[in-house]
Amino acid sequence: MNVNLLIKNAFVMTMEGKGVGMIENGAVAINGNMIEAVGGTEELTARYSADRVIDAKNKLVMPGLIDSHIHTGLSIVRGVSQDMNHWMQKGLWPFLKHVHEEDTVKGSLVNIIEGVKAGTTTFCDYDTSMNKLVENYVTVGARARVAEMVNEIPNDIGKIPVGELYPFDPTIGERKLQENITLMEKWHEKENGRITVMFGPHGPDMMSHELLLHTRELAIKYDTKLHMHLAQGDREIEQMVKRYGKRSVQFLQDINYLDDRLITVHLTEATDEETAIVAKSGASMIYCAGSIGIIDGLVPPVMQFIEAGGVAGLGSDQAPGNNNNNMFNEMKFAAILNKVKRSDPTVFPAPLALRLATIEAAKSIGLDHEVGSLKKGKKADVIIVDLQHPNLSPIITSPIRNIVPNLVYSARGNEVETVLIDGEVIVEEGKLLTVNEEKAVKEAQKVAHEISVRATDDIILAESDLLKMMEEGYL
Amino acid sequence: MNVNLLIKNAFVMTMEGKGVGMIENGAVAINGNMIEAVGGTEELTARYSADRVIDAKNKLVMPGLIDSHIHTGLSIVRGVSQDMNHWMQKGLWPFLKHVHEEDTVKGSLVNIIEGVKAGTTTFCDYDTSMNKLVENYVTVGARARVAEMVNEIPNDIGKIPVGELYPFDPTIGERKLQENITLMEKWHEKENGRITVMFGPHGPDMMSHELLLHTRELAIKYDTKLHMHLAQGDREIEQMVKRYGKRSVQFLQDINYLDDRLITVHLTEATDEETAIVAKSGASMIYCAGSIGIIDGLVPPVMQFIEAGGVAGLGSDQAPGNNNNNMFNEMKFAAILNKVKRSDPTVFPAPLALRLATIEAAKSIGLDHEVGSLKKGKKADVIIVDLQHPNLSPIITSPIRNIVPNLVYSARGNEVETVLIDGEVIVEEGKLLTVNEEKAVKEAQKVAHEISVRATDDIILAESDLLKMMEEGYL
């Protein structure tokens, strides 16, 4: 049989089975946007002729990485809010007040380029203005699972004293939910199925009980997932206790919100008991190692979640407090931060990190029927990593194999040579083929400068720790 | 005046002063192997003509990074010992028994290439066979501060039951110390001063009281530093208590070993009180964030050390348990692991991380008169980082500047475009000019394979957690 592409002589990491499913001297046959076969090179070269053959000797072929939680619209203010207290109020908010929708689109494009070049093929993007941002995924050719963030919070929330209940404005909720519905109607399963849409309640504290339930009804109607921040900070818990007399997890349990339709993000403030409740409910958990490490100095209970039987994935969150969106970074931090949390080097071993960025991530966001592993019939989202970089060298294969630990603890993202998404080559020899990267960076640079000019007074008023460092000559 | 090189239109991060010493639209003039001037572009272009001018618009010029503790000889077995208990005995030792000296030289070369391409210009290399390894620094053109590891431990130490005192063999100690003396006589201040030699006692538990003192006398005689592991693990502390009735720090204090001649490495097991004693003594501390995070799941007391007034630097340690040697990785882990240790996002801010990889590192290893900052009269060890990579974009300069946080939290090493060491361009457009990288990787690959064949029986006998993962299909 003839196929479009045959990748051979590779280390093929299928991510099937309980580990990484490594095939030495392996091959992958791709036809159209589908994986036709995965196996040994000898077997596949005998069975298939191909329009194009890639000799991947000393290279690793694996499923594209899945970023299960990212806000690409925020990347236009990358690096403005870390090493500080009050990340949102004093760091992000003074900038965001002055960010226009078209600015977020420009930042998002650079952010998606960053991710794709580092091997991310699926982006679970959760942001405002998603009806605009989604077009970047069309342009780049990446797979996206998107949601509009729905809340009922007025824009001037920054003025509400800390500790007071957020006011809800139902007209805001209605408008944002309508954006999510429009996104669904217009984009779900479009672009050959590359784009799918979820519903995106911003958090249990950010909208009324009624709107939460209404959003869930819509997710059921469209048979899709809900993607939501949960127990993401003590502010959320305080709001919930003040409003409902109970903490977030119990509240959601009581309104029957916890089941396998729900993707929960962070769980930073969840107790071990609450973590187990969420895990056992069938809801998944997205763990953002770098972001929560930098913003809060904390390690969320992902190990407890997994130990309680839950399905978890990794996400890079947002650039103003991570400050990168690169799943190699997340794998490394997930593994090491959890070792340190438990003072035990065997915790969160490298294969687990890889699973949480591939097949477990796919399960977490409900796309494992299509992506997350290399298997006949799945979509051809495949990356090729060059193992001849000094930091991944040498390769040892017996009696132990060092590829997986080196990939997790030493790879940085720039070793990704080729990226295929839905059967199309998007990155080749490390260069993005679909978008003019230089132009995208330039355009984002221009609007970022304009934002910083508009935001100057508010940034100075906020008196953040970072501003103090700037004034004192540390930056 | 005419100079050899003028780099202009750059963000120049001098690392002078208390922060990063940023000059916007800055320039650096280099003549021979020295920095001739640092200042504004307008000022320097008026004062200097140059044989070569580099326009570094949208780029960052900064001092080359300093890796204050690395064992490059171990990198031939990169990635064979992590996610496991008994890192040394079950992970490293079964391999090391079968590593020949010429293998370590080949691995070391790849390791130095890895570091240089990621912006490391000074390597504080502490290993056996240093009389051979040092030649790699000559070949690559890097700056090195080297020591032979001196101990009195027989090669079959693996057979000694855990908990029993190590036997000391004075003939081994004498031989190894002689290697260090030969290194000193042959290499100190050679290669235009690029190579300097220290003495390298392996640890207070690894040699007799007498040999420790003799080594110190030699360091005084040659007026150089002592580089030594200290409080690196509970095994060391147990040995010291069993042999001398006291813990490592108190023992060293009692024999007058603690002063500014001593560079201490790790301090993983030092109590807060011991940490303060070392800091106040004038001895410096090298903190290896990634390595100790992976091998032990711990965060050594570097913050306590700095708070007690000590001078500290960062090191990447060794590739079989880090698994990379890249100071961008170390800066990021140092910052985030310490935030998490104290549950406080303001701990270990980005400028501190940069200082510990540049000027503070230079002070720690006694090279701050030559390197670690950009200043007239210092050696021209300079790197240029391209800030137009998507992960470092956009650049915001006012009223806060996001370059420093993005550099620490998002840069990976591959953004380093140009590396100058001692005034020579070693890396240009990300390519190493002095060594055939492909050939070096191939040669290391060949011997690594041979080592794994020779070591197979011992690896299987050791029954490490990693071997179990391999057998169960996780790797």
mmCIF file with all atom_site columns, C-alpha atoms in Angstrom, chain B residues 205-291:
data_model
loop_
_atom_site.group_PDB
_atom_site.id
_atom_site.type_symbol
_atom_site.label_atom_id
_atom_site.label_alt_id
_atom_site.label_comp_id
_atom_site.label_asym_id
_atom_site.label_entity_id
_atom_site.label_seq_id
_atom_site.pdbx_PDB_ins_code
_atom_site.Cartn_x
_atom_site.Cartn_y
_atom_site.Cartn_z
_atom_site.occupancy
_atom_site.B_iso_or_equiv
_atom_site.pdbx_formal_charge
_atom_site.auth_seq_id
_atom_site.auth_comp_id
_atom_site.auth_asym_id
_atom_site.auth_atom_id
_atom_site.pdbx_PDB_model_num
ATOM 1  C CA . ASP B 1 205 ? 34.482 12.101 54.825 1.00 0.00 ? 205 ASP B CA 1
ATOM 2  C CA . MET B 1 206 ? 36.528 10.898 51.856 1.00 0.00 ? 206 MET B CA 1
ATOM 3  C CA . MET B 1 207 ? 40.046 11.430 53.173 1.00 0.00 ? 207 MET B CA 1
ATOM 4  C CA . SER B 1 208 ? 41.996 11.519 56.383 1.00 0.00 ? 208 SER B CA 1
ATOM 5  C CA . HIS B 1 209 ? 42.292 14.533 58.617 1.00 0.00 ? 209 HIS B CA 1
ATOM 6  C CA . GLU B 1 210 ? 45.987 14.682 57.686 1.00 0.00 ? 210 GLU B CA 1
ATOM 7  C CA . LEU B 1 211 ? 45.397 14.670 53.942 1.00 0.00 ? 211 LEU B CA 1
ATOM 8  C CA . LEU B 1 212 ? 42.722 17.357 54.285 1.00 0.00 ? 212 LEU B CA 1
ATOM 9  C CA . LEU B 1 213 ? 45.227 19.575 56.064 1.00 0.00 ? 213 LEU B CA 1
ATOM 10 C CA . HIS B 1 214 ? 48.020 18.774 53.640 1.00 0.00 ? 214 HIS B CA 1
ATOM 11 C CA . THR B 1 215 ? 45.771 19.720 50.721 1.00 0.00 ? 215 THR B CA 1
ATOM 12 C CA . ARG B 1 216 ? 44.956 23.001 52.407 1.00 0.00 ? 216 ARG B CA 1
ATOM 13 C CA . GLU B 1 217 ? 48.674 23.725 52.905 1.00 0.00 ? 217 GLU B CA 1
ATOM 14 C CA . LEU B 1 218 ? 49.178 23.240 49.187 1.00 0.00 ? 218 LEU B CA 1
ATOM 15 C CA . ALA B 1 219 ? 46.288 25.605 48.384 1.00 0.00 ? 219 ALA B CA 1
ATOM 16 C CA . ILE B 1 220 ? 47.994 28.206 50.568 1.00 0.00 ? 220 ILE B CA 1
ATOM 17 C CA . LYS B 1 221 ? 51.367 27.555 48.974 1.00 0.00 ? 221 LYS B CA 1
ATOM 18 C CA . TYR B 1 222 ? 49.984 28.036 45.449 1.00 0.00 ? 222 TYR B CA 1
ATOM 19 C CA . ASP B 1 223 ? 47.629 30.794 46.637 1.00 0.00 ? 223 ASP B CA 1
ATOM 20 C CA . THR B 1 224 ? 44.505 29.216 45.196 1.00 0.00 ? 224 THR B CA 1
ATOM 21 C CA . LYS B 1 225 ? 41.114 27.970 46.354 1.00 0.00 ? 225 LYS B CA 1
ATOM 22 C CA . LEU B 1 226 ? 39.913 24.660 47.748 1.00 0.00 ? 226 LEU B CA 1
ATOM 23 C CA . HIS B 1 227 ? 36.782 23.287 46.084 1.00 0.00 ? 227 HIS B CA 1
ATOM 24 C CA . MET B 1 228 ? 35.007 20.654 48.190 1.00 0.00 ? 228 MET B CA 1
ATOM 25 C CA . HIS B 1 229 ? 31.684 18.859 48.638 1.00 0.00 ? 229 HIS B CA 1
ATOM 26 C CA . LEU B 1 230 ? 30.347 19.593 52.107 1.00 0.00 ? 230 LEU B CA 1
ATOM 27 C CA . ALA B 1 231 ? 27.348 18.169 53.956 1.00 0.00 ? 231 ALA B CA 1
ATOM 28 C CA . GLN B 1 232 ? 26.315 16.680 50.648 1.00 0.00 ? 232 GLN B CA 1
ATOM 29 C CA . GLY B 1 233 ? 24.366 13.776 52.086 1.00 0.00 ? 233 GLY B CA 1
ATOM 30 C CA . ASP B 1 234 ? 23.419 11.903 55.217 1.00 0.00 ? 234 ASP B CA 1
ATOM 31 C CA . ARG B 1 235 ? 26.060 9.271  54.385 1.00 0.00 ? 235 ARG B CA 1
ATOM 32 C CA . GLU B 1 236 ? 28.741 11.917 54.770 1.00 0.00 ? 236 GLU B CA 1
ATOM 33 C CA . ILE B 1 237 ? 27.378 13.114 58.105 1.00 0.00 ? 237 ILE B CA 1
ATOM 34 C CA . GLU B 1 238 ? 27.169 9.526  59.402 1.00 0.00 ? 238 GLU B CA 1
ATOM 35 C CA . GLN B 1 239 ? 30.772 8.863  58.412 1.00 0.00 ? 239 GLN B CA 1
ATOM 36 C CA . MET B 1 240 ? 31.965 12.026 60.138 1.00 0.00 ? 240 MET B CA 1
ATOM 37 C CA . VAL B 1 241 ? 30.076 11.338 63.344 1.00 0.00 ? 241 VAL B CA 1
ATOM 38 C CA . LYS B 1 242 ? 31.320 7.760  63.392 1.00 0.00 ? 242 LYS B CA 1
ATOM 39 C CA . ARG B 1 243 ? 34.932 8.722  62.663 1.00 0.00 ? 243 ARG B CA 1
ATOM 40 C CA . TYR B 1 244 ? 35.322 11.973 64.592 1.00 0.00 ? 244 TYR B CA 1
ATOM 41 C CA . GLY B 1 245 ? 32.285 12.198 66.849 1.00 0.00 ? 245 GLY B CA 1
ATOM 42 C CA . LYS B 1 246 ? 31.140 15.377 65.137 1.00 0.00 ? 246 LYS B CA 1
ATOM 43 C CA . ARG B 1 247 ? 29.286 16.529 62.062 1.00 0.00 ? 247 ARG B CA 1
ATOM 44 C CA . SER B 1 248 ? 31.131 17.862 59.010 1.00 0.00 ? 248 SER B CA 1
ATOM 45 C CA . VAL B 1 249 ? 30.826 21.593 59.620 1.00 0.00 ? 249 VAL B CA 1
ATOM 46 C CA . GLN B 1 250 ? 31.920 21.441 63.227 1.00 0.00 ? 250 GLN B CA 1
ATOM 47 C CA . PHE B 1 251 ? 34.823 19.196 62.297 1.00 0.00 ? 251 PHE B CA 1
ATOM 48 C CA . LEU B 1 252 ? 36.016 21.640 59.648 1.00 0.00 ? 252 LEU B CA 1
ATOM 49 C CA . GLN B 1 253 ? 35.563 24.559 61.996 1.00 0.00 ? 253 GLN B CA 1
ATOM 50 C CA . ASP B 1 254 ? 37.666 22.796 64.619 1.00 0.00 ? 254 ASP B CA 1
ATOM 51 C CA . ILE B 1 255 ? 40.529 22.173 62.187 1.00 0.00 ? 255 ILE B CA 1
ATOM 52 C CA . ASN B 1 256 ? 40.360 25.784 60.906 1.00 0.00 ? 256 ASN B CA 1
ATOM 53 C CA . TYR B 1 257 ? 39.278 24.747 57.449 1.00 0.00 ? 257 TYR B CA 1
ATOM 54 C CA . LEU B 1 258 ? 36.494 27.295 57.085 1.00 0.00 ? 258 LEU B CA 1
ATOM 55 C CA . ASP B 1 259 ? 37.600 30.563 55.542 1.00 0.00 ? 259 ASP B CA 1
ATOM 56 C CA . ASP B 1 260 ? 37.528 32.402 52.246 1.00 0.00 ? 260 ASP B CA 1
ATOM 57 C CA . ARG B 1 261 ? 39.919 29.939 50.656 1.00 0.00 ? 261 ARG B CA 1
ATOM 58 C CA . LEU B 1 262 ? 37.192 27.289 50.720 1.00 0.00 ? 262 LEU B CA 1
ATOM 59 C CA . ILE B 1 263 ? 34.435 26.825 48.136 1.00 0.00 ? 263 ILE B CA 1
ATOM 60 C CA . THR B 1 264 ? 31.821 24.524 49.680 1.00 0.00 ? 264 THR B CA 1
ATOM 61 C CA . VAL B 1 265 ? 29.454 22.612 47.445 1.00 0.00 ? 265 VAL B CA 1
ATOM 62 C CA . HIS B 1 266 ? 25.869 21.518 48.230 1.00 0.00 ? 266 HIS B CA 1
ATOM 63 C CA . LEU B 1 267 ? 25.423 21.908 52.039 1.00 0.00 ? 267 LEU B CA 1
ATOM 64 C CA . THR B 1 268 ? 22.299 19.797 51.468 1.00 0.00 ? 268 THR B CA 1
ATOM 65 C CA . GLU B 1 269 ? 22.425 18.343 54.974 1.00 0.00 ? 269 GLU B CA 1
ATOM 66 C CA . ALA B 1 270 ? 23.678 21.448 56.784 1.00 0.00 ? 270 ALA B CA 1
ATOM 67 C CA . THR B 1 271 ? 21.431 22.708 59.564 1.00 0.00 ? 271 THR B CA 1
ATOM 68 C CA . ASP B 1 272 ? 20.517 26.392 59.585 1.00 0.00 ? 272 ASP B CA 1
ATOM 69 C CA . GLU B 1 273 ? 23.106 26.938 62.297 1.00 0.00 ? 273 GLU B CA 1
ATOM 70 C CA . GLU B 1 274 ? 25.819 25.129 60.334 1.00 0.00 ? 274 GLU B CA 1
ATOM 71 C CA . THR B 1 275 ? 24.880 27.037 57.205 1.00 0.00 ? 275 THR B CA 1
ATOM 72 C CA . ALA B 1 276 ? 25.326 30.315 59.046 1.00 0.00 ? 276 ALA B CA 1
ATOM 73 C CA . ILE B 1 277 ? 28.692 29.191 60.420 1.00 0.00 ? 277 ILE B CA 1
ATOM 74 C CA . VAL B 1 278 ? 29.963 28.450 56.916 1.00 0.00 ? 278 VAL B CA 1
ATOM 75 C CA . ALA B 1 279 ? 28.549 31.704 55.529 1.00 0.00 ? 279 ALA B CA 1
ATOM 76 C CA . LYS B 1 280 ? 30.109 33.830 58.259 1.00 0.00 ? 280 LYS B CA 1
ATOM 77 C CA . SER B 1 281 ? 33.473 32.083 57.874 1.00 0.00 ? 281 SER B CA 1
ATOM 78 C CA . GLY B 1 282 ? 33.950 33.618 54.428 1.00 0.00 ? 282 GLY B CA 1
ATOM 79 C CA . ALA B 1 283 ? 33.767 30.277 52.647 1.00 0.00 ? 283 ALA B CA 1
ATOM 80 C CA . SER B 1 284 ? 31.438 30.394 49.639 1.00 0.00 ? 284 SER B CA 1
ATOM 81 C CA . MET B 1 285 ? 28.593 28.032 48.764 1.00 0.00 ? 285 MET B CA 1
ATOM 82 C CA . ILE B 1 286 ? 27.746 26.506 45.408 1.00 0.00 ? 286 ILE B CA 1
ATOM 83 C CA . TYR B 1 287 ? 24.081 25.581 44.999 1.00 0.00 ? 287 TYR B CA 1
ATOM 84 C CA . CYS B 1 288 ? 23.160 22.916 42.439 1.00 0.00 ? 288 CYS B CA 1
ATOM 85 C CA . ALA B 1 289 ? 19.392 23.303 42.134 1.00 0.00 ? 289 ALA B CA 1
ATOM 86 C CA . GLY B 1 290 ? 18.542 20.807 39.403 1.00 0.00 ? 290 GLY B CA 1
ATOM 87 C CA . SER B 1 291 ? 20.923 18.098 40.497 1.00 0.00 ? 291 SER B CA 1
#
